[in-house]
Each structure stands twice: as C-alpha cells, then as structure tokens.
CSV table of C-alpha atoms in Angstrom, one decimal:
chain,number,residue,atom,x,y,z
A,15,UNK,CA,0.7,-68.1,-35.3
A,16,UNK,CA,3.5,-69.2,-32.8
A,17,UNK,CA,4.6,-66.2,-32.0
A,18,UNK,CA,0.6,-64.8,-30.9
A,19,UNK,CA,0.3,-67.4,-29.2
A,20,UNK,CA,3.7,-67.0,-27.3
A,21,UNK,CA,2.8,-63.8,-26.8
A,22,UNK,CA,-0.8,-64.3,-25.2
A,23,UNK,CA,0.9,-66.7,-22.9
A,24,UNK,CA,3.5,-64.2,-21.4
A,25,UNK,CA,1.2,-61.7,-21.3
A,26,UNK,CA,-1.6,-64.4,-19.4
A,27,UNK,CA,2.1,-65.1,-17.1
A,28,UNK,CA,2.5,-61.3,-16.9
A,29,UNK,CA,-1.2,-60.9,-15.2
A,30,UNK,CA,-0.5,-63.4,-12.8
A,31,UNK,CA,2.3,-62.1,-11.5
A,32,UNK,CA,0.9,-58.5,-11.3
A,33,UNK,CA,-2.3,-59.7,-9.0
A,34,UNK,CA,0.3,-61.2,-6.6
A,35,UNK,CA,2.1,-57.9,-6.7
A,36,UNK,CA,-1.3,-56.0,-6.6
A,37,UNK,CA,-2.3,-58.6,-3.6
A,38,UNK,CA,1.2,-57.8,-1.7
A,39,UNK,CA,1.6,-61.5,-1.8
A,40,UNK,CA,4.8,-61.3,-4.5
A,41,UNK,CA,8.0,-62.5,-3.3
A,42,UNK,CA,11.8,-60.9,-4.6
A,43,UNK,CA,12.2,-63.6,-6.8
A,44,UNK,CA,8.5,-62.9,-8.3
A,45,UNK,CA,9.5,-59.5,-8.9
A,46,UNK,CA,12.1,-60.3,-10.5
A,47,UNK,CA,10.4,-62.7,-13.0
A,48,UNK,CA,7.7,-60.4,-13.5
A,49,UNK,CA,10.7,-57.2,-15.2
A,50,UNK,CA,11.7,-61.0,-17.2
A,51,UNK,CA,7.6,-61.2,-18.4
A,52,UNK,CA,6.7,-58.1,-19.0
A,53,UNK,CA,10.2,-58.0,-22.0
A,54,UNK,CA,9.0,-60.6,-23.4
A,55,UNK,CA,5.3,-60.1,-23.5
A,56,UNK,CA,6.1,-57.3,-25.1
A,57,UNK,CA,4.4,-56.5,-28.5
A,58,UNK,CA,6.4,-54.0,-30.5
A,59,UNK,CA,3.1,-52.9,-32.7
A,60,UNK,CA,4.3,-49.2,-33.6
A,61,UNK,CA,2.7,-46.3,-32.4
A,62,UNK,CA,-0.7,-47.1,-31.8
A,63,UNK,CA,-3.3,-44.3,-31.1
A,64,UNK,CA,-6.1,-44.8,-28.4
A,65,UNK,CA,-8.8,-43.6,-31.3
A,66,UNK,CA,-7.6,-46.2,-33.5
A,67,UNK,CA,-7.6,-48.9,-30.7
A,68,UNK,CA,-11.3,-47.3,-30.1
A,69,UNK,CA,-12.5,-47.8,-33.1
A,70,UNK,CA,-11.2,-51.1,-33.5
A,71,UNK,CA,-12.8,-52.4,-30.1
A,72,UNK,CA,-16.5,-50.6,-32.0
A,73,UNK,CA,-15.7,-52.6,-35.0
A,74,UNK,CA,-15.5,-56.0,-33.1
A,75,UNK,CA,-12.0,-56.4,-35.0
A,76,UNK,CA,-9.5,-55.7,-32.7
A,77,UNK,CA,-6.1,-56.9,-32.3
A,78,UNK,CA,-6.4,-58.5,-28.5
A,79,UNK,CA,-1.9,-58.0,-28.8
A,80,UNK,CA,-2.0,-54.8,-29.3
A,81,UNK,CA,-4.6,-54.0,-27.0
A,82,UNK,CA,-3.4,-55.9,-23.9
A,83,UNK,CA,0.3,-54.0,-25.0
A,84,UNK,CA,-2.0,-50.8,-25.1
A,85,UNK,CA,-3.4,-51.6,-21.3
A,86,UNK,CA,0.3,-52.4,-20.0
A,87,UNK,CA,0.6,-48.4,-20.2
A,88,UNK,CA,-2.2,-47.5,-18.2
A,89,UNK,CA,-1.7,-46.0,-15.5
A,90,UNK,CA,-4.2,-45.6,-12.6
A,91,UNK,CA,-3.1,-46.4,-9.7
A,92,UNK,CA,-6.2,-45.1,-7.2
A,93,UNK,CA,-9.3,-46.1,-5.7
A,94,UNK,CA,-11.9,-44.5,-7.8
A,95,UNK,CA,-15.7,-44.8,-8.1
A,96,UNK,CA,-16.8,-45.1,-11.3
A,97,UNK,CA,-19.7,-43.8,-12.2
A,98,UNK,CA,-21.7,-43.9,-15.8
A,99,UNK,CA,-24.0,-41.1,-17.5
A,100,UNK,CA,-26.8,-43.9,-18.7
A,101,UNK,CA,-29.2,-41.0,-19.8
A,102,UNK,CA,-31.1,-41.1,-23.1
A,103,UNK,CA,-28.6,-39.0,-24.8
A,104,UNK,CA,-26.1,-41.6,-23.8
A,105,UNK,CA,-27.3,-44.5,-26.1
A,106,UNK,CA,-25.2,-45.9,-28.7
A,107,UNK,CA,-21.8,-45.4,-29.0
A,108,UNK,CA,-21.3,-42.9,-26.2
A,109,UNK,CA,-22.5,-45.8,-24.1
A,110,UNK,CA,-20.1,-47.9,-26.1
A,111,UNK,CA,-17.3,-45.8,-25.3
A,112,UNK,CA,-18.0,-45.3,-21.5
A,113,UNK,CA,-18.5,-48.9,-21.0
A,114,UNK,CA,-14.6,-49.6,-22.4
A,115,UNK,CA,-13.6,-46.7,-20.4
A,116,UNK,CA,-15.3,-48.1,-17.2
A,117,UNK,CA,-13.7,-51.3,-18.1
A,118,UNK,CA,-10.0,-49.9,-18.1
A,119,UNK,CA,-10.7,-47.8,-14.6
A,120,UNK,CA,-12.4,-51.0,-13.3
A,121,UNK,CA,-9.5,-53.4,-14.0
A,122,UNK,CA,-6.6,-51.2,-13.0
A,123,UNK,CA,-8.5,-50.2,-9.8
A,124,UNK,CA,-5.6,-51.7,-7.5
A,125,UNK,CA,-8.5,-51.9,-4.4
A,126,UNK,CA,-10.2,-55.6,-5.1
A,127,UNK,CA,-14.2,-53.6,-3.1
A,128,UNK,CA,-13.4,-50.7,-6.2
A,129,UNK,CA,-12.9,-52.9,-8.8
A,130,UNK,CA,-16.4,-54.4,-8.0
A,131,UNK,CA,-18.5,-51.1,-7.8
A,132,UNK,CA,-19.7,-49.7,-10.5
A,133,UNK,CA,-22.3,-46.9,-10.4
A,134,UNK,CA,-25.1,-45.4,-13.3
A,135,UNK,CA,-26.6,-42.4,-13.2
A,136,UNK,CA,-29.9,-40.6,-15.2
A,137,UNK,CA,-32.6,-38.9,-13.5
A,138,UNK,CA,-31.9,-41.3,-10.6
A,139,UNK,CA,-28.9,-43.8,-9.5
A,140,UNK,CA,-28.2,-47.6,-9.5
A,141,UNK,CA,-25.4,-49.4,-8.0
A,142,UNK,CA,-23.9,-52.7,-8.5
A,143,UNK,CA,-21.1,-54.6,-6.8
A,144,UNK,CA,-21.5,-57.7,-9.4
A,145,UNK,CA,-22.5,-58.9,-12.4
A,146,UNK,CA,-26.1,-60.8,-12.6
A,147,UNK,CA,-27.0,-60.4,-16.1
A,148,UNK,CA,-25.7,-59.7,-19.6
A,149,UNK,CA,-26.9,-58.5,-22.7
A,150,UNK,CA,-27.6,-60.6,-25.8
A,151,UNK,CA,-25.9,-58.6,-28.9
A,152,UNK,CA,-29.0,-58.1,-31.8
A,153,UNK,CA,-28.2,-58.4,-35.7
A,154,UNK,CA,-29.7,-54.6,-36.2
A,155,UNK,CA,-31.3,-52.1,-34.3
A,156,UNK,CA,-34.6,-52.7,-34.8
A,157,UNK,CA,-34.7,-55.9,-32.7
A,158,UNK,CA,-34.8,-55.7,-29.0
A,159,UNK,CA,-32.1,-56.7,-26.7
A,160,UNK,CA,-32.6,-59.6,-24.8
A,161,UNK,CA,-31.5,-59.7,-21.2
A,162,UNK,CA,-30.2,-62.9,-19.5
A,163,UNK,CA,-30.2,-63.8,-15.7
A,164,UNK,CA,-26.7,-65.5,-15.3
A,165,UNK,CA,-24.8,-66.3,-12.0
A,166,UNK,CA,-23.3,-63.6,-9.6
A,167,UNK,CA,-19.9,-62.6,-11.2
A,168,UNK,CA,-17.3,-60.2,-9.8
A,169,UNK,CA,-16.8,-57.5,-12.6
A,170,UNK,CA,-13.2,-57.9,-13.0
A,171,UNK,CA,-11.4,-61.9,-13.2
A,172,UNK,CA,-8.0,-60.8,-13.0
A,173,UNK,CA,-6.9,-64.0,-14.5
A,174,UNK,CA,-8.3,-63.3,-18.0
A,175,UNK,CA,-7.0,-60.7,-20.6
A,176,UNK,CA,-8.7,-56.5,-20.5
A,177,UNK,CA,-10.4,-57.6,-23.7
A,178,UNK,CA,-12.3,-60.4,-21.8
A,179,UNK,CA,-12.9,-58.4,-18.8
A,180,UNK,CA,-14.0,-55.6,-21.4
A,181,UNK,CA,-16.2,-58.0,-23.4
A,182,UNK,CA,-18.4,-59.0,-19.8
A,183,UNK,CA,-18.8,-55.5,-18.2
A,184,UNK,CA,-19.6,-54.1,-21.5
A,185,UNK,CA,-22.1,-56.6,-22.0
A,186,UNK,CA,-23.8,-56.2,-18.2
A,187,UNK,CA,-23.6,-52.3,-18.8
A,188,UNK,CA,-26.0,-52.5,-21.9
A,189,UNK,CA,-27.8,-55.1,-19.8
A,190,UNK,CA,-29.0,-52.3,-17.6
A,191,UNK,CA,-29.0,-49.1,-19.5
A,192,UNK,CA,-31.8,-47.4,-18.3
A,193,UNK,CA,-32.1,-44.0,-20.4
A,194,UNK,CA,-34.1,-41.1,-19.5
A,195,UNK,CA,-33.0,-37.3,-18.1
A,196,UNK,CA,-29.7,-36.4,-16.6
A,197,UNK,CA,-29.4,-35.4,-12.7
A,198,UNK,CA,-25.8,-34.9,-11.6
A,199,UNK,CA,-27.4,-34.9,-8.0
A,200,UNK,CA,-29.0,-38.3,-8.2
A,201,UNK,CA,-25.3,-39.8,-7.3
A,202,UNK,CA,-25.2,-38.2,-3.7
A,203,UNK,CA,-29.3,-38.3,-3.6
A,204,UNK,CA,-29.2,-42.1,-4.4
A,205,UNK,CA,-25.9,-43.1,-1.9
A,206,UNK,CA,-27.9,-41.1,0.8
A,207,UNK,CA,-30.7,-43.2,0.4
A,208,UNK,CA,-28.1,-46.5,0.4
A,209,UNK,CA,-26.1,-44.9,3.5
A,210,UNK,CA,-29.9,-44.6,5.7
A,211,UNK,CA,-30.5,-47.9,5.0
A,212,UNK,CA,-27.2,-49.1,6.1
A,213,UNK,CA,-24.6,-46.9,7.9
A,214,UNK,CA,-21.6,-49.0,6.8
A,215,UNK,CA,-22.3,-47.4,3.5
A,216,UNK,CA,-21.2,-44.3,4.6
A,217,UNK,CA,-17.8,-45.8,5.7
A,218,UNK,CA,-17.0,-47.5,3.0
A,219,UNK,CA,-17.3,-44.2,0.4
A,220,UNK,CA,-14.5,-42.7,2.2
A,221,UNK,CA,-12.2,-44.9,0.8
A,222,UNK,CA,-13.4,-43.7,-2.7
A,223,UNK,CA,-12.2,-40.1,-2.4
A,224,UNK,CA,-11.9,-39.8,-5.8
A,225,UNK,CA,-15.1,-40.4,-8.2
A,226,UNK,CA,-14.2,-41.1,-12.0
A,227,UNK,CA,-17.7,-40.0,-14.1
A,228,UNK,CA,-17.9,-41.2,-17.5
A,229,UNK,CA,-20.8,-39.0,-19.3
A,230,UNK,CA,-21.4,-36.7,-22.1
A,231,UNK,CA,-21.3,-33.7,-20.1
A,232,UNK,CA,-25.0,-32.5,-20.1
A,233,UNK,CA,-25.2,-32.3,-16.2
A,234,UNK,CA,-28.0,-29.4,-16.9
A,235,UNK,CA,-31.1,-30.0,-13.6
A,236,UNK,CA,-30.1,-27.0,-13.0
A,237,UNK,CA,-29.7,-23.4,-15.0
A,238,UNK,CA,-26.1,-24.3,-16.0
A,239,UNK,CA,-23.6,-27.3,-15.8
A,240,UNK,CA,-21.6,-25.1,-13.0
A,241,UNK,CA,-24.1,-24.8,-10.8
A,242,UNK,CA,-25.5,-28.1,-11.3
A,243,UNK,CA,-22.2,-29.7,-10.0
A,244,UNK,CA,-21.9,-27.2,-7.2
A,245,UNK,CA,-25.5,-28.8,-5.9
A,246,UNK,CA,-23.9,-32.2,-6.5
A,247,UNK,CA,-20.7,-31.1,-4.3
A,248,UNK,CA,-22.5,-29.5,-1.6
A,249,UNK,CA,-24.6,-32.6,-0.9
A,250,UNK,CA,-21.9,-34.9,-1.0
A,251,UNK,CA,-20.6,-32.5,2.2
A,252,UNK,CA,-23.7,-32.6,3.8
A,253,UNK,CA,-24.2,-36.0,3.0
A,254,UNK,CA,-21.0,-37.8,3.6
A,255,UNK,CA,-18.8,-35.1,5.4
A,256,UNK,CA,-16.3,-34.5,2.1
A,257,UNK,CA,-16.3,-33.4,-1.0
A,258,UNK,CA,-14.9,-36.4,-3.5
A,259,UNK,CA,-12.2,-35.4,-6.2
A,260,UNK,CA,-14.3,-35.6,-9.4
A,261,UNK,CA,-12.4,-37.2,-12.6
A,262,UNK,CA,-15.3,-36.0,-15.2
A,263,UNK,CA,-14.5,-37.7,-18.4
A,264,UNK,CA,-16.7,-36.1,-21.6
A,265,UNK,CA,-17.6,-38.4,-24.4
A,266,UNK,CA,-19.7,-35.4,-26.1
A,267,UNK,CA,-21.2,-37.4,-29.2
A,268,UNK,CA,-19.2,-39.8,-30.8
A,269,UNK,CA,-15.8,-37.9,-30.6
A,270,UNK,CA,-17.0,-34.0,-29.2
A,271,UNK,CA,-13.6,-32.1,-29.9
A,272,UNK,CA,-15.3,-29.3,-28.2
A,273,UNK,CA,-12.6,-28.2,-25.5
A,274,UNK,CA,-14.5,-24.8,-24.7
A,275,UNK,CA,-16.7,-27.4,-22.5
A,276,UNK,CA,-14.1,-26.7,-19.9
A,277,UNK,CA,-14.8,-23.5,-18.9
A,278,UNK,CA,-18.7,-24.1,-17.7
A,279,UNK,CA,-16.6,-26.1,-14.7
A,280,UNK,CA,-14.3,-23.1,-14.3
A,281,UNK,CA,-13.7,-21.9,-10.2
A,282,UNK,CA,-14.7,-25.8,-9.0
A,283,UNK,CA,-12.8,-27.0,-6.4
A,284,UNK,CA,-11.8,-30.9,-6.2
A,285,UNK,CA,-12.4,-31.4,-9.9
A,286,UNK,CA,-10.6,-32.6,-13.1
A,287,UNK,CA,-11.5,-32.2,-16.9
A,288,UNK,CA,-10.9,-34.7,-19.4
A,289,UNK,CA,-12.5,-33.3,-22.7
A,290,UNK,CA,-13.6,-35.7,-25.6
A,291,UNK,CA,-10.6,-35.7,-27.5
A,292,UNK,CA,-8.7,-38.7,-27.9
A,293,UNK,CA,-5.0,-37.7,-27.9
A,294,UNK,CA,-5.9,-36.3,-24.0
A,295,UNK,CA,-8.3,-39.2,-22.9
A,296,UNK,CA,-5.1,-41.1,-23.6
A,297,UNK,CA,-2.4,-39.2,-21.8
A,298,UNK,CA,-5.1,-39.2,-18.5
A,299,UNK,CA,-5.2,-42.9,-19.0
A,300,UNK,CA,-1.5,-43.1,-19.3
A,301,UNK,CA,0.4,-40.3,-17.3
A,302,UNK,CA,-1.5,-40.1,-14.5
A,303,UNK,CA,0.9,-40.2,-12.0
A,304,UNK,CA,2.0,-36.8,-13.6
A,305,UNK,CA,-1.2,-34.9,-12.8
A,306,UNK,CA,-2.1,-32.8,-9.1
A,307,UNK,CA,-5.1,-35.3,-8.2
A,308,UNK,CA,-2.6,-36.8,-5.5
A,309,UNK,CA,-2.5,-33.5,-3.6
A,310,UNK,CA,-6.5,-33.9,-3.2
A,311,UNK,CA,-6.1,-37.8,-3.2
A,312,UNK,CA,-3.3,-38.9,-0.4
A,313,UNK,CA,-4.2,-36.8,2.6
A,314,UNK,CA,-8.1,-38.1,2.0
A,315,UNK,CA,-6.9,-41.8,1.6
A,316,UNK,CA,-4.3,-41.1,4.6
A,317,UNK,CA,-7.1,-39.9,7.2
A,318,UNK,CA,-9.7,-42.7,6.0
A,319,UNK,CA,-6.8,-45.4,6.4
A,320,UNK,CA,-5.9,-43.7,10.1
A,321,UNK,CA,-9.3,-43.8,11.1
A,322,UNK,CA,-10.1,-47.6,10.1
C-alpha cells in the first residue's frame, strides 16, 4: 500500500541519518531532521511481543514494519564480541534463533571493526571479519545444504533494513555451522592461537571488553558449567591480561523456560545471565542502559582508549 511504502522510505531516511550520527559526521540540522524521521517512520503496530516477532521471522512471514519498529527499541549501545555456540546440540532452530540474535547485536554494535566480527565456537573456534559464502535454503531436511562462494561482504550494510542485514548473516551462519562437542575454552584457546600468530590481535580484543555468547548453555568440558567458565576466565587473564564481561544469552531448546540455569553461574565475577525466556531476552535487548554492565564496561573501554 501507500502508506508501507511511505513508511519503508522514512524508516530507509531514518537509517541514514542514524549512520551519520553513529559516524559522528551528523550536523544540528541533521539531528534535528532525524527527531522529524523517526515520528514519522513510526509504525503504531500495538504491543508486539519479541516471541511473536520470533516466530514470525522462523515462519519466513514476518511483517518487515513491524520488525524494523521492533529494532528502533533496541538498545545496545557497546562494543561486544559476539560469539555463537555452533555445537551439534545447536542445530535447527537454536541455530535459527542465535543467528537473529547475532544479527540484532551485530547491527547495533556502534564500533564499524565489532560489527564485522563474528565468532563460533564447538569443540574448537572460528572467526570471521566478513562474509564469503552463504547458504542455499533446501525444500526439506533430507537434502543437503549447498554452500556458495560469493564476494567478500562486510556483515552489516547499514544502508539496508535489520531484516535484510538479518536475511545475509543468517544465511553465512548456516553456511558455516560446523557441529560437534561444546568447549567454552576453545574461545580464549583459539584467539591465543590468532594473537601468536599476529600480536595486533591481542590489541585489538581490548576494545571488546565485553563478549555477548549466544548458546544453549551446555558449557560442560569440564565437571560442571561453573567450573567450565572459571577455566574459560582464567585463560582469558593469562592469555590477554583481563577478564571480558560475559553477556551469556541461553537459547536452551526451542524456548528453555528453565531459569534455575542461573544458579550453576552463581559467585562468577564479570558475568551476566540472560535465560531463555522471551519476555527477558527482550527487556536485555531493550533496557540495557538500565543494567550494571557499564560499571565493568567504561573503566575497561576508558583504559584501552587512554592507552591507544
């Protein structure tokens, strides 16, 4: 209609304007236009839950308006390094959903090197700072996924819409899956390796102080989840000289509900919780700025920017 397609365009106007913010390149009168935008690329869609926006997005019939309204509310503003469980017991829609999720922490990273890093994890880890392939979609499961070389892409094009953006990455993520057993350690064991190779690594994490992990939770090399990530923190020390602030999102199953998951992390420093509910994926996604990451977050990004 006229109005979705008025709306697409101010909401296409609204991203431009935001990048130039984002880039520190928008002038007064760009600020001003942007307040202007972002009224009237507003979609007033009713309450609309994240699980329904979810489930939509699995469904391949979402409403694009009502998504991109949806995104306007996130709120993320920090350098992260996302990271993806791409263990066996990941496949399907756990993959599904971490691949949207990466795709929402990716675009509204506000540093242009952290949204084009994007990490996986099994019994080892792979890194990528673009996208060389993607993944043909199959008719059922029994057929085999193709995988197509295409040209070097960044992950995120901030001139097109989330559900674009989402549509690529989600497409390069199954592109790679790998599958397999679940080491929390092979993220600090892997960037060792990377740093060894080339020291400038090493610099560059500590502008990631903060390390968003997208996985179902089973982070069990060693006798207990606890003391699995207490390996993973004390290697990061040794490796890199801090420990990160760990966002650990759990997508247990398709939806886990099971919030008593929490207390195996119980006594770790630098680390956050988000169980697999919906209703508090969505208030992490939307009132960040209300949570105490920041006390772990600025003095980290403070020293690493003093020290440039």
């Amino acid at each position: 209609t006229e109005w979705e397609k008025f709306k697409e365009a101010k909401q296409a106007e609204q991203r431009v304007l935001e990048e130039k913010v984002r880039q520190g390149q928008a002038t007064e009168e760009d600020k001003i236009k942007l307040q202007k935008v972002k009224k009237e690329a507003k979609v007033n869609v009713g309450a609309t839950s994240f699980n329904e926006i979810y489930d939509q997005i699995c469904a391949g019939n979402i409403d694009k308006l009502k998504l991109e309204s949806f995104m306007t509310k996130v709120n993320l503003p920090y350098n992260s390094l996302v990271i993806i469980d791409d263990s066996g017991s990941m496949s399907g829609a756990p993959f599904n959903f971490a691949s949207f999720l990466a795709s929402v922490c990716l675009v509204k990273n506000p540093d242009d090197d952290g949204r084009n890093l994007l990490g996986f994890f099994n019994s080892r880890s792979h890194w990528y700072s673009y996208m060389d392939c993607m993944a043909s979609e199959t008719p059922n499961r029994i057929m085999r996924r193709q995988v197509v070389r295409v040209e070097e892409t960044p992950f995120v094009n901030p001139n097109k819409s989330f559900y674009e953006n989402y549509l690529r990455i989600r497409s390069f993520c199954k592109s790679v899956f790998e599958g397999g057993g679940t080491n929390i350690s092979a993220i600090p064991e892997g960037l060792h390796k990377a740093c060894q190779n080339n020291p400038a690594i090493l610099d560059a994490l500590k502008s990631y102080p903060v390390w968003t992990i997208i996985s179902d939770g089973e982070w069990n090399n060693l006798s207990s989840p606890k003391a699995s990530l207490n390996d993973f923190m004390r290697k990061c020390e040794n490796y890199f000289g801090f420990k990160p602030y760990i966002v650990a999102i759990d997508i247990a199953g398709r939806w886990g509900f099971n919030t008593a998951r929490a207390e195996q992390f119980s006594g770790i420093d630098n680390f956050i919780y988000i169980p697999s509910n919906p209703a508090q994926i969505e208030q992490f996604l939307t009132n960040f700025k209300d949570m105490d990451i920041f006390d772990a977050y600025t003095p980290l990004q403070s020293l690493y920017r003093s020290n440039r």
